[in-house]
């Protein structure tokens, strides 16, 4: 091979090498750009998912409790450490627990008045039963099974707001004690409170479990606002009947200022028939966030917590 031929071959090799290096550089740039695009897409997905959860929570009435939830500092804690320890011990054994004189008779009486006033202005709907032959996402009215009228509402009136704050404080204290019914997110989510009224002569609520179909509920908190057996309130009304029967063992009167807690997924309970008066109760469910949203998204749009009443 002559020197001229060798020079041409070398020039061709150098040109090929330069083209290859250029291709490698271009591919590296494209790879970096693709990686950045993938990171941006992941960030966008995370933002969209966060937005979806917030919208779903707002629509379905589920709120996130801050990590430092406590009762208002201007008021004493509704339960002592000893009482909270007793609650935690019972819940670890999947047993119900209750406490009387939770907020005081005056606050309890105001809770009752606010609920009755809300019913007068918005007319609570007949309580619905989930599932049945129509499917787990369907809710229907069946007075022979459930005879209350109820509504899920934001706790905006003073006494209801005080009640929910106090219950949130109890839930936070129980979460810090690591009770067995605490979900993976440590009782930091709940739905809006359910206000329920049973009229005199109603059949109550047949034996059931609050979370028998993976609806997200972990802890049930029920608060009663009734004078029982002739006690009377400011209007002279008292309630007879309507006791809460728990797991075929305990029968509790729905008496004024009584708070009852039990694990939602393992505690059979029922409301006995109401003989006289209007039985008023507030129920708050502390729940697993994702399971609860999934269950409510699959439910009928006019049932339970599907109303747009986020707290």
PDB file of N, CA and C in Angstrom, residues 179-255:
ATOM      1  N   UNK A 179     -52.170   0.698  70.065  1.00  0.00           N
ATOM      2  CA  UNK A 179     -53.205  -0.314  70.258  1.00  0.00           C
ATOM      3  C   UNK A 179     -53.368  -1.168  69.002  1.00  0.00           C
ATOM      4  N   UNK A 180     -53.899  -2.377  69.186  1.00  0.00           N
ATOM      5  CA  UNK A 180     -53.919  -3.379  68.115  1.00  0.00           C
ATOM      6  C   UNK A 180     -54.773  -2.967  66.932  1.00  0.00           C
ATOM      7  N   UNK A 181     -55.823  -2.175  67.159  1.00  0.00           N
ATOM      8  CA  UNK A 181     -56.722  -1.835  66.054  1.00  0.00           C
ATOM      9  C   UNK A 181     -56.235  -0.641  65.260  1.00  0.00           C
ATOM     10  N   UNK A 182     -55.077  -0.085  65.652  1.00  0.00           N
ATOM     11  CA  UNK A 182     -54.542   1.060  64.911  1.00  0.00           C
ATOM     12  C   UNK A 182     -54.124   0.598  63.521  1.00  0.00           C
ATOM     13  N   UNK A 183     -54.584   1.279  62.450  1.00  0.00           N
ATOM     14  CA  UNK A 183     -54.173   0.892  61.100  1.00  0.00           C
ATOM     15  C   UNK A 183     -52.749   1.336  60.811  1.00  0.00           C
ATOM     16  N   UNK A 184     -52.306   1.065  59.599  1.00  0.00           N
ATOM     17  CA  UNK A 184     -50.928   1.361  59.235  1.00  0.00           C
ATOM     18  C   UNK A 184     -50.600   2.839  59.333  1.00  0.00           C
ATOM     19  N   UNK A 185     -51.618   3.705  59.260  1.00  0.00           N
ATOM     20  CA  UNK A 185     -51.336   5.134  59.350  1.00  0.00           C
ATOM     21  C   UNK A 185     -51.682   5.693  60.723  1.00  0.00           C
ATOM     22  N   UNK A 186     -51.751   4.804  61.724  1.00  0.00           N
ATOM     23  CA  UNK A 186     -51.799   5.214  63.122  1.00  0.00           C
ATOM     24  C   UNK A 186     -52.977   6.114  63.491  1.00  0.00           C
ATOM     25  N   UNK A 187     -54.167   5.737  63.074  1.00  0.00           N
ATOM     26  CA  UNK A 187     -55.380   6.462  63.454  1.00  0.00           C
ATOM     27  C   UNK A 187     -55.303   7.944  63.127  1.00  0.00           C
ATOM     28  N   UNK A 188     -54.650   8.295  62.022  1.00  0.00           N
ATOM     29  CA  UNK A 188     -54.516   9.702  61.665  1.00  0.00           C
ATOM     30  C   UNK A 188     -55.525  10.120  60.607  1.00  0.00           C
ATOM     31  N   UNK A 189     -56.453   9.258  60.261  1.00  0.00           N
ATOM     32  CA  UNK A 189     -57.499   9.621  59.312  1.00  0.00           C
ATOM     33  C   UNK A 189     -58.862   9.260  59.891  1.00  0.00           C
ATOM     34  N   UNK A 190     -59.834  10.058  59.535  1.00  0.00           N
ATOM     35  CA  UNK A 190     -61.199   9.747  59.942  1.00  0.00           C
ATOM     36  C   UNK A 190     -62.161  10.327  58.930  1.00  0.00           C
ATOM     37  N   UNK A 191     -63.371   9.802  58.963  1.00  0.00           N
ATOM     38  CA  UNK A 191     -64.440  10.401  58.182  1.00  0.00           C
ATOM     39  C   UNK A 191     -65.120  11.491  58.980  1.00  0.00           C
ATOM     40  N   UNK A 192     -66.003  12.223  58.347  1.00  0.00           N
ATOM     41  CA  UNK A 192     -66.812  13.190  59.076  1.00  0.00           C
ATOM     42  C   UNK A 192     -67.750  12.444  60.019  1.00  0.00           C
ATOM     43  N   UNK A 193     -68.129  13.058  61.125  1.00  0.00           N
ATOM     44  CA  UNK A 193     -69.010  12.371  62.063  1.00  0.00           C
ATOM     45  C   UNK A 193     -70.383  12.082  61.464  1.00  0.00           C
ATOM     46  N   UNK A 194     -70.908  10.933  61.816  1.00  0.00           N
ATOM     47  CA  UNK A 194     -72.272  10.576  61.438  1.00  0.00           C
ATOM     48  C   UNK A 194     -73.202  10.922  62.593  1.00  0.00           C
ATOM     49  N   UNK A 195     -74.202  11.727  62.321  1.00  0.00           N
ATOM     50  CA  UNK A 195     -75.221  12.078  63.312  1.00  0.00           C
ATOM     51  C   UNK A 195     -76.436  11.204  63.053  1.00  0.00           C
ATOM     52  N   UNK A 196     -76.921  10.517  64.076  1.00  0.00           N
ATOM     53  CA  UNK A 196     -78.028   9.573  63.881  1.00  0.00           C
ATOM     54  C   UNK A 196     -79.126   9.816  64.913  1.00  0.00           C
ATOM     55  N   UNK A 197     -80.352   9.716  64.445  1.00  0.00           N
ATOM     56  CA  UNK A 197     -81.531   9.870  65.299  1.00  0.00           C
ATOM     57  C   UNK A 197     -82.445   8.665  65.102  1.00  0.00           C
ATOM     58  N   UNK A 198     -82.808   8.027  66.199  1.00  0.00           N
ATOM     59  CA  UNK A 198     -83.811   6.964  66.185  1.00  0.00           C
ATOM     60  C   UNK A 198     -85.070   7.512  66.872  1.00  0.00           C
ATOM     61  N   UNK A 199     -86.173   7.490  66.171  1.00  0.00           N
ATOM     62  CA  UNK A 199     -87.427   7.971  66.733  1.00  0.00           C
ATOM     63  C   UNK A 199     -88.056   6.918  67.646  1.00  0.00           C
ATOM     64  N   UNK A 200     -88.940   7.358  68.514  1.00  0.00           N
ATOM     65  CA  UNK A 200     -89.672   6.431  69.377  1.00  0.00           C
ATOM     66  C   UNK A 200     -90.425   5.415  68.527  1.00  0.00           C
ATOM     67  N   UNK A 201     -90.358   4.164  68.925  1.00  0.00           N
ATOM     68  CA  UNK A 201     -91.034   3.105  68.191  1.00  0.00           C
ATOM     69  C   UNK A 201     -90.198   2.481  67.086  1.00  0.00           C
ATOM     70  N   UNK A 202     -88.979   3.000  66.842  1.00  0.00           N
ATOM     71  CA  UNK A 202     -88.133   2.429  65.781  1.00  0.00           C
ATOM     72  C   UNK A 202     -87.532   1.112  66.243  1.00  0.00           C
ATOM     73  N   UNK A 203     -87.156   0.298  65.267  1.00  0.00           N
ATOM     74  CA  UNK A 203     -86.678  -1.060  65.551  1.00  0.00           C
ATOM     75  C   UNK A 203     -85.195  -1.108  65.909  1.00  0.00           C
ATOM     76  N   UNK A 204     -84.517   0.004  65.851  1.00  0.00           N
ATOM     77  CA  UNK A 204     -83.096  -0.010  66.166  1.00  0.00           C
ATOM     78  C   UNK A 204     -82.254  -0.389  64.966  1.00  0.00           C
ATOM     79  N   UNK A 205     -81.167  -1.118  65.213  1.00  0.00           N
ATOM     80  CA  UNK A 205     -80.234  -1.511  64.153  1.00  0.00           C
ATOM     81  C   UNK A 205     -79.811  -2.945  64.448  1.00  0.00           C
ATOM     82  N   UNK A 206     -80.073  -3.846  63.511  1.00  0.00           N
ATOM     83  CA  UNK A 206     -79.769  -5.262  63.706  1.00  0.00           C
ATOM     84  C   UNK A 206     -78.272  -5.480  63.924  1.00  0.00           C
ATOM     85  N   UNK A 207     -77.952  -6.584  64.516  1.00  0.00           N
ATOM     86  CA  UNK A 207     -76.562  -6.954  64.809  1.00  0.00           C
ATOM     87  C   UNK A 207     -75.702  -6.870  63.535  1.00  0.00           C
ATOM     88  N   UNK A 208     -74.558  -6.209  63.646  1.00  0.00           N
ATOM     89  CA  UNK A 208     -73.688  -6.029  62.494  1.00  0.00           C
ATOM     90  C   UNK A 208     -72.278  -5.697  62.957  1.00  0.00           C
ATOM     91  N   UNK A 209     -71.355  -5.649  62.001  1.00  0.00           N
ATOM     92  CA  UNK A 209     -69.969  -5.231  62.235  1.00  0.00           C
ATOM     93  C   UNK A 209     -69.699  -4.034  61.330  1.00  0.00           C
ATOM     94  N   UNK A 210     -69.052  -3.023  61.864  1.00  0.00           N
ATOM     95  CA  UNK A 210     -68.856  -1.784  61.099  1.00  0.00           C
ATOM     96  C   UNK A 210     -67.921  -1.946  59.906  1.00  0.00           C
ATOM     97  N   UNK A 211     -67.016  -2.896  59.970  1.00  0.00           N
ATOM     98  CA  UNK A 211     -66.119  -3.139  58.828  1.00  0.00           C
ATOM     99  C   UNK A 211     -66.078  -4.636  58.549  1.00  0.00           C
ATOM    100  N   UNK A 212     -67.083  -5.108  57.829  1.00  0.00           N
ATOM    101  CA  UNK A 212     -67.137  -6.516  57.446  1.00  0.00           C
ATOM    102  C   UNK A 212     -66.772  -6.707  55.982  1.00  0.00           C
ATOM    103  N   UNK A 213     -66.505  -5.612  55.270  1.00  0.00           N
ATOM    104  CA  UNK A 213     -66.254  -5.693  53.823  1.00  0.00           C
ATOM    105  C   UNK A 213     -65.104  -4.795  53.379  1.00  0.00           C
ATOM    106  N   UNK A 214     -64.063  -4.709  54.214  1.00  0.00           N
ATOM    107  CA  UNK A 214     -62.864  -3.929  53.862  1.00  0.00           C
ATOM    108  C   UNK A 214     -63.208  -2.496  53.484  1.00  0.00           C
ATOM    109  N   UNK A 215     -63.989  -1.812  54.342  1.00  0.00           N
ATOM    110  CA  UNK A 215     -64.357  -0.426  54.060  1.00  0.00           C
ATOM    111  C   UNK A 215     -63.398   0.578  54.692  1.00  0.00           C
ATOM    112  N   UNK A 216     -62.334   0.109  55.304  1.00  0.00           N
ATOM    113  CA  UNK A 216     -61.313   1.000  55.844  1.00  0.00           C
ATOM    114  C   UNK A 216     -61.472   1.352  57.309  1.00  0.00           C
ATOM    115  N   UNK A 217     -62.640   1.123  57.891  1.00  0.00           N
ATOM    116  CA  UNK A 217     -62.839   1.521  59.279  1.00  0.00           C
ATOM    117  C   UNK A 217     -62.034   0.633  60.221  1.00  0.00           C
ATOM    118  N   UNK A 218     -61.347   1.281  61.172  1.00  0.00           N
ATOM    119  CA  UNK A 218     -60.533   0.551  62.135  1.00  0.00           C
ATOM    120  C   UNK A 218     -61.037   0.721  63.572  1.00  0.00           C
ATOM    121  N   UNK A 219     -61.400   1.936  63.923  1.00  0.00           N
ATOM    122  CA  UNK A 219     -61.842   2.213  65.291  1.00  0.00           C
ATOM    123  C   UNK A 219     -63.162   2.964  65.247  1.00  0.00           C
ATOM    124  N   UNK A 220     -64.158   2.460  65.975  1.00  0.00           N
ATOM    125  CA  UNK A 220     -65.462   3.120  66.068  1.00  0.00           C
ATOM    126  C   UNK A 220     -65.545   3.878  67.386  1.00  0.00           C
ATOM    127  N   UNK A 221     -65.938   5.143  67.305  1.00  0.00           N
ATOM    128  CA  UNK A 221     -66.181   5.963  68.496  1.00  0.00           C
ATOM    129  C   UNK A 221     -67.630   6.440  68.449  1.00  0.00           C
ATOM    130  N   UNK A 222     -68.416   6.101  69.467  1.00  0.00           N
ATOM    131  CA  UNK A 222     -69.822   6.503  69.530  1.00  0.00           C
ATOM    132  C   UNK A 222     -70.027   7.374  70.760  1.00  0.00           C
ATOM    133  N   UNK A 223     -70.695   8.482  70.565  1.00  0.00           N
ATOM    134  CA  UNK A 223     -70.983   9.410  71.655  1.00  0.00           C
ATOM    135  C   UNK A 223     -72.494   9.591  71.749  1.00  0.00           C
ATOM    136  N   UNK A 224     -73.010   9.509  72.958  1.00  0.00           N
ATOM    137  CA  UNK A 224     -74.454   9.595  73.172  1.00  0.00           C
ATOM    138  C   UNK A 224     -74.842  10.930  73.813  1.00  0.00           C
ATOM    139  N   UNK A 225     -75.998  11.421  73.387  1.00  0.00           N
ATOM    140  CA  UNK A 225     -76.493  12.710  73.878  1.00  0.00           C
ATOM    141  C   UNK A 225     -77.969  12.568  74.245  1.00  0.00           C
ATOM    142  N   UNK A 226     -78.239  11.709  75.238  1.00  0.00           N
ATOM    143  CA  UNK A 226     -79.629  11.432  75.641  1.00  0.00           C
ATOM    144  C   UNK A 226     -79.745  11.350  77.156  1.00  0.00           C
ATOM    145  N   UNK A 227     -80.822  11.915  77.667  1.00  0.00           N
ATOM    146  CA  UNK A 227     -81.224  11.636  79.040  1.00  0.00           C
ATOM    147  C   UNK A 227     -82.089  10.386  78.986  1.00  0.00           C
ATOM    148  N   UNK A 228     -81.803   9.430  79.847  1.00  0.00           N
ATOM    149  CA  UNK A 228     -82.504   8.153  79.760  1.00  0.00           C
ATOM    150  C   UNK A 228     -83.415   7.939  80.963  1.00  0.00           C
ATOM    151  N   UNK A 229     -84.504   7.200  80.697  1.00  0.00           N
ATOM    152  CA  UNK A 229     -85.415   6.732  81.728  1.00  0.00           C
ATOM    153  C   UNK A 229     -85.884   7.841  82.658  1.00  0.00           C
ATOM    154  N   UNK A 230     -86.449   8.859  82.041  1.00  0.00           N
ATOM    155  CA  UNK A 230     -87.082   9.898  82.846  1.00  0.00           C
ATOM    156  C   UNK A 230     -86.178  11.012  83.297  1.00  0.00           C
ATOM    157  N   UNK A 231     -84.898  10.996  82.879  1.00  0.00           N
ATOM    158  CA  UNK A 231     -84.002  12.067  83.283  1.00  0.00           C
ATOM    159  C   UNK A 231     -84.422  13.398  82.695  1.00  0.00           C
ATOM    160  N   UNK A 232     -84.841  13.371  81.414  1.00  0.00           N
ATOM    161  CA  UNK A 232     -85.334  14.576  80.751  1.00  0.00           C
ATOM    162  C   UNK A 232     -84.231  15.547  80.404  1.00  0.00           C
ATOM    163  N   UNK A 233     -84.436  16.334  79.390  1.00  0.00           N
ATOM    164  CA  UNK A 233     -83.515  17.409  79.069  1.00  0.00           C
ATOM    165  C   UNK A 233     -84.274  18.719  79.172  1.00  0.00           C
ATOM    166  N   UNK A 234     -83.726  19.772  78.604  1.00  0.00           N
ATOM    167  CA  UNK A 234     -84.362  21.084  78.747  1.00  0.00           C
ATOM    168  C   UNK A 234     -85.768  21.103  78.172  1.00  0.00           C
ATOM    169  N   UNK A 235     -86.037  20.219  77.207  1.00  0.00           N
ATOM    170  CA  UNK A 235     -87.370  20.180  76.611  1.00  0.00           C
ATOM    171  C   UNK A 235     -88.270  19.161  77.294  1.00  0.00           C
ATOM    172  N   UNK A 236     -87.745  18.503  78.315  1.00  0.00           N
ATOM    173  CA  UNK A 236     -88.530  17.500  79.010  1.00  0.00           C
ATOM    174  C   UNK A 236     -88.474  16.132  78.362  1.00  0.00           C
ATOM    175  N   UNK A 237     -87.675  15.970  77.292  1.00  0.00           N
ATOM    176  CA  UNK A 237     -87.644  14.697  76.583  1.00  0.00           C
ATOM    177  C   UNK A 237     -86.631  13.744  77.204  1.00  0.00           C
ATOM    178  N   UNK A 238     -87.006  12.497  77.343  1.00  0.00           N
ATOM    179  CA  UNK A 238     -86.088  11.460  77.786  1.00  0.00           C
ATOM    180  C   UNK A 238     -86.224  10.268  76.858  1.00  0.00           C
ATOM    181  N   UNK A 239     -85.245   9.383  76.911  1.00  0.00           N
ATOM    182  CA  UNK A 239     -85.202   8.238  76.012  1.00  0.00           C
ATOM    183  C   UNK A 239     -85.284   6.949  76.810  1.00  0.00           C
ATOM    184  N   UNK A 240     -86.117   6.048  76.320  1.00  0.00           N
ATOM    185  CA  UNK A 240     -86.204   4.717  76.902  1.00  0.00           C
ATOM    186  C   UNK A 240     -85.933   3.699  75.800  1.00  0.00           C
ATOM    187  N   UNK A 241     -85.122   2.715  76.119  1.00  0.00           N
ATOM    188  CA  UNK A 241     -84.726   1.742  75.098  1.00  0.00           C
ATOM    189  C   UNK A 241     -83.546   2.259  74.298  1.00  0.00           C
ATOM    190  N   UNK A 242     -83.301   1.629  73.139  1.00  0.00           N
ATOM    191  CA  UNK A 242     -82.197   2.056  72.284  1.00  0.00           C
ATOM    192  C   UNK A 242     -80.828   1.741  72.832  1.00  0.00           C
ATOM    193  N   UNK A 243     -80.749   0.721  73.701  1.00  0.00           N
ATOM    194  CA  UNK A 243     -79.454   0.363  74.262  1.00  0.00           C
ATOM    195  C   UNK A 243     -78.533  -0.200  73.185  1.00  0.00           C
ATOM    196  N   UNK A 244     -77.227  -0.078  73.431  1.00  0.00           N
ATOM    197  CA  UNK A 244     -76.215  -0.663  72.559  1.00  0.00           C
ATOM    198  C   UNK A 244     -75.822  -2.017  73.143  1.00  0.00           C
ATOM    199  N   UNK A 245     -76.042  -3.063  72.365  1.00  0.00           N
ATOM    200  CA  UNK A 245     -75.616  -4.401  72.798  1.00  0.00           C
ATOM    201  C   UNK A 245     -74.322  -4.740  72.076  1.00  0.00           C
ATOM    202  N   UNK A 246     -73.301  -5.037  72.871  1.00  0.00           N
ATOM    203  CA  UNK A 246     -71.969  -5.295  72.335  1.00  0.00           C
ATOM    204  C   UNK A 246     -71.613  -6.771  72.442  1.00  0.00           C
ATOM    205  N   UNK A 247     -71.434  -7.419  71.309  1.00  0.00           N
ATOM    206  CA  UNK A 247     -70.883  -8.774  71.274  1.00  0.00           C
ATOM    207  C   UNK A 247     -71.618  -9.736  72.203  1.00  0.00           C
ATOM    208  N   UNK A 248     -72.917  -9.528  72.358  1.00  0.00           N
ATOM    209  CA  UNK A 248     -73.764 -10.402  73.190  1.00  0.00           C
ATOM    210  C   UNK A 248     -73.339 -10.446  74.652  1.00  0.00           C
ATOM    211  N   UNK A 249     -72.551  -9.462  75.083  1.00  0.00           N
ATOM    212  CA  UNK A 249     -72.094  -9.477  76.476  1.00  0.00           C
ATOM    213  C   UNK A 249     -72.562  -8.254  77.244  1.00  0.00           C
ATOM    214  N   UNK A 250     -72.212  -7.089  76.756  1.00  0.00           N
ATOM    215  CA  UNK A 250     -72.531  -5.844  77.455  1.00  0.00           C
ATOM    216  C   UNK A 250     -73.716  -5.152  76.792  1.00  0.00           C
ATOM    217  N   UNK A 251     -74.616  -4.619  77.614  1.00  0.00           N
ATOM    218  CA  UNK A 251     -75.731  -3.809  77.131  1.00  0.00           C
ATOM    219  C   UNK A 251     -75.606  -2.438  77.786  1.00  0.00           C
ATOM    220  N   UNK A 252     -75.356  -1.412  76.961  1.00  0.00           N
ATOM    221  CA  UNK A 252     -75.091  -0.074  77.472  1.00  0.00           C
ATOM    222  C   UNK A 252     -76.248   0.858  77.177  1.00  0.00           C
ATOM    223  N   UNK A 253     -76.647   1.622  78.173  1.00  0.00           N
ATOM    224  CA  UNK A 253     -77.646   2.670  77.956  1.00  0.00           C
ATOM    225  C   UNK A 253     -77.024   3.792  77.130  1.00  0.00           C
ATOM    226  N   UNK A 254     -77.778   4.387  76.215  1.00  0.00           N
ATOM    227  CA  UNK A 254     -77.247   5.502  75.406  1.00  0.00           C
ATOM    228  C   UNK A 254     -77.310   6.813  76.182  1.00  0.00           C
ATOM    229  N   UNK A 255     -76.692   6.836  77.336  1.00  0.00           N
ATOM    230  CA  UNK A 255     -76.875   7.940  78.273  1.00  0.00           C
ATOM    231  C   UNK A 255     -76.020   9.148  77.926  1.00  0.00           C
TER     232      UNK A 255
END
